[in-house]
mmCIF file of C-alpha atoms and ligand atoms in Angstrom:
data_model
loop_
_atom_site.group_PDB
_atom_site.id
_atom_site.type_symbol
_atom_site.label_atom_id
_atom_site.label_comp_id
_atom_site.label_asym_id
_atom_site.label_seq_id
_atom_site.Cartn_x
_atom_site.Cartn_y
_atom_site.Cartn_z
ATOM 1 C CA MET A 1 79.439 9.646 -36.337
ATOM 2 C CA ALA A 2 80.929 8.653 -33.067
ATOM 3 C CA ARG A 3 80.381 11.141 -30.168
ATOM 4 C CA ILE A 4 81.850 11.491 -26.710
ATOM 5 C CA VAL A 5 78.933 11.727 -24.350
ATOM 6 C CA ALA A 6 80.620 11.673 -20.818
ATOM 7 C CA GLY A 7 83.897 11.418 -18.860
ATOM 8 C CA ILE A 8 84.158 9.279 -15.748
ATOM 9 C CA GLY A 9 87.086 9.812 -13.290
ATOM 10 C CA SER A 10 87.643 7.009 -10.912
ATOM 11 C CA SER A 11 90.599 5.832 -8.491
ATOM 12 C CA HIS A 12 91.978 2.248 -9.058
ATOM 13 C CA VAL A 13 92.943 0.840 -5.760
ATOM 14 C CA PRO A 14 93.742 -2.831 -6.124
ATOM 15 C CA ALA A 15 92.250 -3.751 -2.771
ATOM 16 C CA ILE A 16 88.916 -2.600 -4.107
ATOM 17 C CA GLY A 17 89.238 -5.329 -6.698
ATOM 18 C CA ALA A 18 90.010 -7.865 -4.002
ATOM 19 C CA ALA A 19 86.999 -6.837 -2.018
ATOM 20 C CA ILE A 20 84.653 -7.222 -4.940
ATOM 21 C CA ASP A 21 86.250 -10.448 -5.956
ATOM 22 C CA ASN A 22 86.172 -11.920 -2.338
ATOM 23 C CA GLY A 23 82.634 -10.999 -1.448
ATOM 24 C CA LYS A 24 83.398 -8.218 0.893
ATOM 25 C CA THR A 25 81.379 -5.259 -0.525
ATOM 26 C CA GLU A 26 78.819 -5.495 2.286
ATOM 27 C CA GLU A 27 81.599 -5.066 4.994
ATOM 28 C CA PRO A 28 81.208 -1.608 6.702
ATOM 29 C CA TYR A 29 84.919 -0.445 5.734
ATOM 30 C CA TRP A 30 84.045 -1.330 2.039
ATOM 31 C CA LYS A 31 80.506 -0.356 1.983
ATOM 32 C CA ARG A 32 81.457 3.184 2.557
ATOM 33 C CA VAL A 33 83.383 3.018 -0.765
ATOM 34 C CA PHE A 34 80.947 1.107 -2.813
ATOM 35 C CA SER A 35 78.061 3.155 -1.748
ATOM 36 C CA GLY A 36 79.537 6.012 -3.598
ATOM 37 C CA PHE A 37 79.231 4.112 -6.936
ATOM 38 C CA GLU A 38 75.781 2.845 -6.522
ATOM 39 C CA LYS A 39 74.331 5.785 -8.418
ATOM 40 C CA SER A 40 77.097 5.645 -11.018
ATOM 41 C CA GLN A 41 76.163 2.061 -11.882
ATOM 42 C CA GLU A 42 72.619 3.250 -12.488
ATOM 43 C CA TRP A 43 73.976 6.150 -14.540
ATOM 44 C CA MET A 44 75.926 3.568 -16.660
ATOM 45 C CA ARG A 45 72.809 1.245 -17.029
ATOM 46 C CA GLU A 46 70.930 4.234 -18.470
ATOM 47 C CA THR A 47 73.682 5.746 -20.454
ATOM 48 C CA LYS A 48 74.649 2.311 -22.039
ATOM 49 C CA PRO A 49 77.827 3.702 -23.875
ATOM 50 C CA ASP A 50 79.096 1.465 -26.733
ATOM 51 C CA VAL A 51 82.724 2.156 -26.134
ATOM 52 C CA ALA A 52 84.891 3.217 -23.244
ATOM 53 C CA ILE A 53 88.200 4.827 -23.863
ATOM 54 C CA ILE A 54 90.002 4.007 -20.626
ATOM 55 C CA VAL A 55 92.932 6.061 -19.778
ATOM 56 C CA TYR A 56 94.703 4.077 -17.186
ATOM 57 C CA ASN A 57 98.244 2.991 -15.941
ATOM 58 C CA ASP A 58 99.864 -0.267 -15.959
ATOM 59 C CA HIS A 59 101.735 -1.314 -12.701
ATOM 60 C CA ALA A 60 104.566 -3.373 -14.193
ATOM 61 C CA SER A 61 102.019 -6.050 -15.325
ATOM 62 C CA ALA A 62 101.890 -5.775 -19.220
ATOM 63 C CA PHE A 63 105.114 -3.711 -19.294
ATOM 64 C CA SER A 64 108.094 -4.274 -17.143
ATOM 65 C CA VAL A 65 110.817 -1.690 -16.193
ATOM 66 C CA ASP A 66 112.506 -2.888 -19.515
ATOM 67 C CA LEU A 67 109.971 -0.954 -21.548
ATOM 68 C CA ILE A 68 108.000 2.034 -20.531
ATOM 69 C CA PRO A 69 105.888 3.646 -23.279
ATOM 70 C CA THR A 70 104.665 7.361 -22.305
ATOM 71 C CA PHE A 71 101.393 6.709 -24.132
ATOM 72 C CA ALA A 72 100.375 3.206 -25.430
ATOM 73 C CA LEU A 73 97.086 2.543 -27.309
ATOM 74 C CA GLY A 74 95.606 -0.864 -27.019
ATOM 75 C CA CYS A 75 94.416 -1.786 -30.696
ATOM 76 C CA ALA A 76 93.894 -5.566 -29.948
ATOM 77 C CA ALA A 77 90.399 -7.395 -30.177
ATOM 78 C CA GLU A 78 90.779 -8.386 -26.512
ATOM 79 C CA PHE A 79 92.780 -7.736 -23.294
ATOM 80 C CA PRO A 80 93.101 -10.470 -20.785
ATOM 81 C CA PRO A 81 93.236 -9.573 -17.099
ATOM 82 C CA ALA A 82 96.934 -9.612 -16.050
ATOM 83 C CA ASP A 83 98.427 -11.745 -13.358
ATOM 84 C CA GLU A 84 99.551 -9.237 -10.719
ATOM 85 C CA GLY A 85 101.198 -11.677 -8.317
ATOM 86 C CA TRP A 86 97.980 -13.238 -6.892
ATOM 87 C CA GLY A 87 96.753 -14.523 -10.290
ATOM 88 C CA PRO A 88 94.474 -12.674 -12.671
ATOM 89 C CA ARG A 89 91.429 -11.026 -11.300
ATOM 90 C CA PRO A 90 88.327 -13.307 -12.036
ATOM 91 C CA VAL A 91 86.739 -10.769 -14.307
ATOM 92 C CA PRO A 92 85.650 -11.105 -17.944
ATOM 93 C CA VAL A 93 88.266 -10.531 -20.752
ATOM 94 C CA VAL A 94 88.050 -6.999 -21.893
ATOM 95 C CA GLN A 95 86.684 -6.756 -25.497
ATOM 96 C CA GLY A 96 88.508 -4.046 -27.438
ATOM 97 C CA HIS A 97 87.347 -2.126 -30.594
ATOM 98 C CA PRO A 98 90.257 -2.452 -33.057
ATOM 99 C CA ALA A 99 88.531 -0.284 -35.721
ATOM 100 C CA LEU A 100 87.982 2.752 -33.431
ATOM 101 C CA ALA A 101 91.369 2.282 -31.734
ATOM 102 C CA SER A 102 93.180 2.251 -35.155
ATOM 103 C CA HIS A 103 91.476 5.266 -36.248
ATOM 104 C CA ILE A 104 92.444 7.067 -32.858
ATOM 105 C CA ALA A 105 96.049 5.998 -33.449
ATOM 106 C CA GLN A 106 96.052 7.297 -36.988
ATOM 107 C CA SER A 107 94.267 10.449 -36.210
ATOM 108 C CA VAL A 108 96.241 11.542 -33.130
ATOM 109 C CA ILE A 109 99.563 10.529 -34.610
ATOM 110 C CA LEU A 110 98.895 12.488 -37.715
ATOM 111 C CA ASP A 111 97.961 15.300 -35.206
ATOM 112 C CA GLU A 112 101.464 14.974 -33.810
ATOM 113 C CA PHE A 113 100.847 12.996 -30.655
ATOM 114 C CA ASP A 114 103.121 9.940 -31.086
ATOM 115 C CA LEU A 115 101.574 7.076 -29.308
ATOM 116 C CA THR A 116 102.834 3.452 -29.014
ATOM 117 C CA ILE A 117 100.586 1.173 -30.902
ATOM 118 C CA VAL A 118 100.017 -2.104 -28.628
ATOM 119 C CA ASN A 119 98.404 -5.097 -30.358
ATOM 120 C CA LYS A 120 98.825 -7.609 -27.370
ATOM 121 C CA MET A 121 98.412 -6.491 -23.845
ATOM 122 C CA ALA A 122 97.102 -7.705 -20.518
ATOM 123 C CA VAL A 123 95.272 -5.257 -18.231
ATOM 124 C CA ASP A 124 95.780 -4.846 -14.464
ATOM 125 C CA HIS A 125 93.747 -3.340 -11.641
ATOM 126 C CA GLY A 126 94.541 0.163 -13.124
ATOM 127 C CA LEU A 127 91.903 -0.616 -15.779
ATOM 128 C CA THR A 128 89.828 -3.469 -14.307
ATOM 129 C CA VAL A 129 88.996 -1.894 -10.971
ATOM 130 C CA PRO A 130 87.216 1.249 -12.523
ATOM 131 C CA LEU A 131 85.330 -1.096 -14.777
ATOM 132 C CA SER A 132 84.155 -3.185 -11.637
ATOM 133 C CA LEU A 133 83.403 0.068 -9.804
ATOM 134 C CA LEU A 134 81.191 1.212 -12.695
ATOM 135 C CA TYR A 135 79.575 -2.027 -13.800
ATOM 136 C CA GLY A 136 79.667 -4.460 -11.016
ATOM 137 C CA GLN A 137 80.327 -8.113 -11.590
ATOM 138 C CA PRO A 138 78.586 -8.864 -15.009
ATOM 139 C CA ALA A 139 79.237 -12.186 -16.833
ATOM 140 C CA GLU A 140 80.710 -10.000 -19.771
ATOM 141 C CA TRP A 141 81.642 -6.389 -19.741
ATOM 142 C CA PRO A 142 78.720 -4.553 -21.444
ATOM 143 C CA VAL A 143 81.074 -2.174 -23.191
ATOM 144 C CA ARG A 144 83.914 -2.390 -25.612
ATOM 145 C CA VAL A 145 87.098 -0.901 -24.545
ATOM 146 C CA VAL A 146 90.092 1.045 -25.966
ATOM 147 C CA PRO A 147 92.830 1.101 -23.380
ATOM 148 C CA LEU A 148 95.061 3.995 -23.307
ATOM 149 C CA CYS A 149 98.018 3.403 -20.952
ATOM 150 C CA VAL A 150 100.032 6.235 -19.470
ATOM 151 C CA ASN A 151 103.416 6.190 -17.914
ATOM 152 C CA VAL A 152 103.010 7.520 -14.328
ATOM 153 C CA ILE A 153 105.336 4.853 -13.067
ATOM 154 C CA GLN A 154 108.890 6.137 -13.883
ATOM 155 C CA TYR A 155 109.960 9.761 -14.063
ATOM 156 C CA PRO A 156 109.311 11.621 -16.363
ATOM 157 C CA PRO A 157 105.610 11.023 -16.802
ATOM 158 C CA PRO A 158 103.930 13.346 -19.316
ATOM 159 C CA THR A 159 102.955 16.841 -18.199
ATOM 160 C CA ALA A 160 99.407 17.659 -17.082
ATOM 161 C CA HIS A 161 99.226 20.013 -20.215
ATOM 162 C CA ARG A 162 100.392 17.452 -22.492
ATOM 163 C CA CYS A 163 97.676 15.008 -21.246
ATOM 164 C CA TYR A 164 95.129 17.644 -21.529
ATOM 165 C CA MET A 165 96.079 18.549 -25.129
ATOM 166 C CA LEU A 166 96.067 14.662 -26.006
ATOM 167 C CA GLY A 167 92.489 14.419 -24.527
ATOM 168 C CA LYS A 168 91.536 17.222 -27.238
ATOM 169 C CA ALA A 169 93.186 15.323 -30.070
ATOM 170 C CA ILE A 170 91.326 12.206 -28.910
ATOM 171 C CA ALA A 171 87.959 14.035 -29.133
ATOM 172 C CA ARG A 172 88.891 15.202 -32.717
ATOM 173 C CA ALA A 173 89.760 11.616 -33.526
ATOM 174 C CA VAL A 174 86.409 10.256 -32.110
ATOM 175 C CA ALA A 175 84.363 13.070 -33.878
ATOM 176 C CA SER A 176 85.819 11.879 -37.223
ATOM 177 C CA PHE A 177 85.179 8.022 -36.822
ATOM 178 C CA PRO A 178 82.006 7.328 -39.062
ATOM 179 C CA ASP A 179 80.247 4.749 -37.126
ATOM 180 C CA ASP A 180 77.515 5.819 -34.729
ATOM 181 C CA LEU A 181 79.092 5.144 -31.368
ATOM 182 C CA ARG A 182 78.443 6.692 -27.964
ATOM 183 C CA VAL A 183 81.683 6.908 -26.321
ATOM 184 C CA VAL A 184 82.570 7.625 -22.741
ATOM 185 C CA VAL A 185 86.211 8.427 -21.549
ATOM 186 C CA PHE A 186 87.480 7.179 -18.265
ATOM 187 C CA GLY A 187 90.251 8.997 -16.480
ATOM 188 C CA THR A 188 91.504 6.765 -13.659
ATOM 189 C CA GLY A 189 94.028 6.611 -10.756
ATOM 190 C CA GLY A 190 94.697 9.007 -7.953
ATOM 191 C CA MET A 191 93.680 10.802 -5.929
ATOM 192 C CA SER A 192 96.328 11.690 -3.353
ATOM 193 C CA HIS A 193 98.514 8.752 -2.131
ATOM 194 C CA GLN A 194 101.904 7.707 -1.501
ATOM 195 C CA LEU A 195 102.954 4.019 -1.217
ATOM 196 C CA GLN A 196 106.675 4.417 -0.631
ATOM 197 C CA GLY A 197 109.482 6.186 1.442
ATOM 198 C CA PRO A 198 109.284 8.255 4.551
ATOM 199 C CA ARG A 199 105.812 9.867 3.510
ATOM 200 C CA ALA A 200 104.183 6.595 2.734
ATOM 201 C CA GLY A 201 100.522 7.020 3.720
ATOM 202 C CA LEU A 202 100.097 10.675 2.793
ATOM 203 C CA ILE A 203 96.690 11.935 1.826
ATOM 204 C CA ASN A 204 95.961 15.515 1.118
ATOM 205 C CA LYS A 205 92.185 16.157 1.250
ATOM 206 C CA GLU A 206 92.469 19.893 0.659
ATOM 207 C CA PHE A 207 94.485 19.319 -2.639
ATOM 208 C CA ASP A 208 92.042 16.680 -3.767
ATOM 209 C CA ARG A 209 88.826 18.756 -3.055
ATOM 210 C CA ARG A 210 90.485 21.750 -4.846
ATOM 211 C CA PHE A 211 91.507 19.432 -7.826
ATOM 212 C CA LEU A 212 87.897 18.217 -7.975
ATOM 213 C CA ASP A 213 86.390 21.687 -8.004
ATOM 214 C CA LYS A 214 88.897 22.861 -10.616
ATOM 215 C CA PHE A 215 88.310 19.722 -12.593
ATOM 216 C CA ALA A 216 84.786 20.480 -13.079
ATOM 217 C CA THR A 217 84.726 24.214 -13.696
ATOM 218 C CA ASP A 218 88.244 25.417 -14.682
ATOM 219 C CA PRO A 219 90.381 22.547 -15.820
ATOM 220 C CA GLU A 220 92.926 24.532 -17.680
ATOM 221 C CA ALA A 221 94.166 25.717 -14.247
ATOM 222 C CA LEU A 222 95.172 22.255 -13.408
ATOM 223 C CA THR A 223 97.255 21.995 -16.643
ATOM 224 C CA LYS A 224 99.756 24.406 -14.939
ATOM 225 C CA ILE A 225 100.434 22.015 -12.167
ATOM 226 C CA GLY A 226 103.911 20.545 -12.460
ATOM 227 C CA HIS A 227 105.539 17.111 -11.479
ATOM 228 C CA VAL A 228 107.026 18.604 -8.383
ATOM 229 C CA GLU A 229 103.750 20.053 -7.074
ATOM 230 C CA PHE A 230 101.785 16.893 -7.740
ATOM 231 C CA VAL A 231 104.219 14.853 -5.971
ATOM 232 C CA ARG A 232 104.626 17.329 -3.067
ATOM 233 C CA GLU A 233 100.965 17.850 -2.577
ATOM 234 C CA ALA A 234 99.258 14.637 -3.627
ATOM 235 C CA GLY A 235 102.180 12.159 -2.909
ATOM 236 C CA SER A 236 104.398 10.096 -5.263
ATOM 237 C CA GLU A 237 101.422 8.147 -6.605
ATOM 238 C CA GLY A 238 99.192 11.321 -6.732
ATOM 239 C CA ILE A 239 100.958 12.006 -10.136
ATOM 240 C CA GLU A 240 98.334 9.509 -11.340
ATOM 241 C CA LEU A 241 95.951 12.379 -11.513
ATOM 242 C CA VAL A 242 97.425 13.615 -14.923
ATOM 243 C CA MET A 243 95.499 10.777 -16.498
ATOM 244 C CA TRP A 244 92.254 12.445 -15.316
ATOM 245 C CA LEU A 245 93.279 15.464 -17.502
ATOM 246 C CA ILE A 246 93.385 13.373 -20.755
ATOM 247 C CA MET A 247 89.729 12.679 -20.157
ATOM 248 C CA ARG A 248 88.937 16.234 -19.212
ATOM 249 C CA GLY A 249 90.754 17.383 -22.307
ATOM 250 C CA ALA A 250 88.563 15.130 -24.392
ATOM 251 C CA LEU A 251 85.286 16.714 -23.051
ATOM 252 C CA GLU A 252 83.627 19.971 -23.856
ATOM 253 C CA GLN A 253 85.012 22.922 -21.801
ATOM 254 C CA ASP A 254 81.597 23.539 -20.132
ATOM 255 C CA ALA A 255 80.918 19.713 -19.580
ATOM 256 C CA LYS A 256 78.342 19.535 -16.849
ATOM 257 C CA GLU A 257 79.217 17.790 -13.398
ATOM 258 C CA VAL A 258 76.556 15.344 -12.773
ATOM 259 C CA TYR A 259 78.016 13.222 -9.910
ATOM 260 C CA ARG A 260 80.975 13.445 -7.384
ATOM 261 C CA PHE A 261 82.147 11.272 -4.670
ATOM 262 C CA TYR A 262 85.250 11.536 -2.411
ATOM 263 C CA HIS A 263 86.058 9.149 0.423
ATOM 264 C CA VAL A 264 89.219 8.757 2.515
ATOM 265 C CA PRO A 265 90.700 5.895 2.627
ATOM 266 C CA ALA A 266 90.568 2.884 0.572
ATOM 267 C CA SER A 267 93.679 1.027 1.436
ATOM 268 C CA ASN A 268 96.363 3.855 1.195
ATOM 269 C CA THR A 269 94.407 5.924 -1.091
ATOM 270 C CA ALA A 270 91.773 8.853 -1.215
ATOM 271 C CA VAL A 271 89.219 7.587 -3.660
ATOM 272 C CA GLY A 272 87.887 10.321 -6.069
ATOM 273 C CA HIS A 273 85.079 9.758 -8.446
ATOM 274 C CA MET A 274 83.323 12.253 -10.830
ATOM 275 C CA ILE A 275 80.975 11.917 -13.857
ATOM 276 C CA LEU A 276 80.756 14.825 -16.326
ATOM 277 C CA GLU A 277 78.423 15.042 -19.224
ATOM 278 C CA ASN A 278 78.920 16.821 -22.507
ATOM 279 C CA ARG A 279 76.068 19.097 -23.095
ATOM 280 C CA ARG A 280 76.023 19.118 -26.853
ATOM 281 C CA ALA A 281 76.920 15.518 -27.775
ATOM 282 C CA ALA A 282 74.371 13.492 -25.858
HETATM 283 C C1 DHB B 1 97.268 1.139 -3.807
HETATM 284 C C2 DHB B 1 96.970 2.223 -4.551
HETATM 285 C C3 DHB B 1 97.310 2.218 -5.985
HETATM 286 O O1 DHB B 1 97.053 3.253 -6.934
HETATM 287 C C4 DHB B 1 98.114 1.164 -6.410
HETATM 288 O O2 DHB B 1 98.415 0.993 -7.832
HETATM 289 C C5 DHB B 1 98.406 0.070 -5.525
HETATM 290 C C6 DHB B 1 98.059 0.217 -4.268
HETATM 291 C C7 DHB B 1 96.766 1.256 -2.390
HETATM 292 O O3 DHB B 1 96.209 2.296 -1.949
HETATM 293 O O4 DHB B 1 97.075 0.231 -1.544
HETATM 294 FE FE1 FE B 2 98.156 2.927 -8.800
#
């Protein structure tokens, strides 16, 4: 039987990918960011999950404003890095898990969460930067990936509560997959940041720290945060944090926080990172 062993929260700032790809990780500005992921890379090498369900958002790379699915599940055998304007990142092609992805699609759709099924999709920094932060620069990614793309680009994104409940449906789906797979769920994006308008550059450390505290111990409190509060407190791109709640919903209520890192800034963004382990499914 497949089981979710842990959840990983991580920001996805594209400049982090550029720093890795251009050999800048030892520069003092970037070292402060990457040092926060050294223990996590060790944890990944020890945990060795078979599959990562990566909840992320596309930034008009795979989808344009012509077509914006609320939740899109990648069921393909592989997902190439997207061209984001400077060419695709020089990272390995992401290998999918079509059997698990199709099972999740069937399970959650019959559970009344209507996902879009995607059989061909390129993946941008929203997915590849968290992978790089957790795995470094391997010749091949050592994990198969089921991408779950969420609309946090154009109003209205899904609510925090809807995301949390979808996470629970995903947990039921994984638990009913017959193969013996150890699965981690990534919740990516955030934390506070705003890239546009008069408040560009906004960071709210107090909001972020409260979010991380509640995320670990009382995630249901966070499902009550509405869109206006997210945008007011965490900036227009801070709404990306609803994706973390899909991951949290997929974990046990009393999942154990085993690692946390928070750093301001990387590019325009507050970088947040947390690892939570399920207590019963290890
Ligand atoms: C930045 C952050 C993002 O989340 C993004 O998608 C693009 C840019 C930034 O901090 O520069
Ligand atoms: Fe983003």
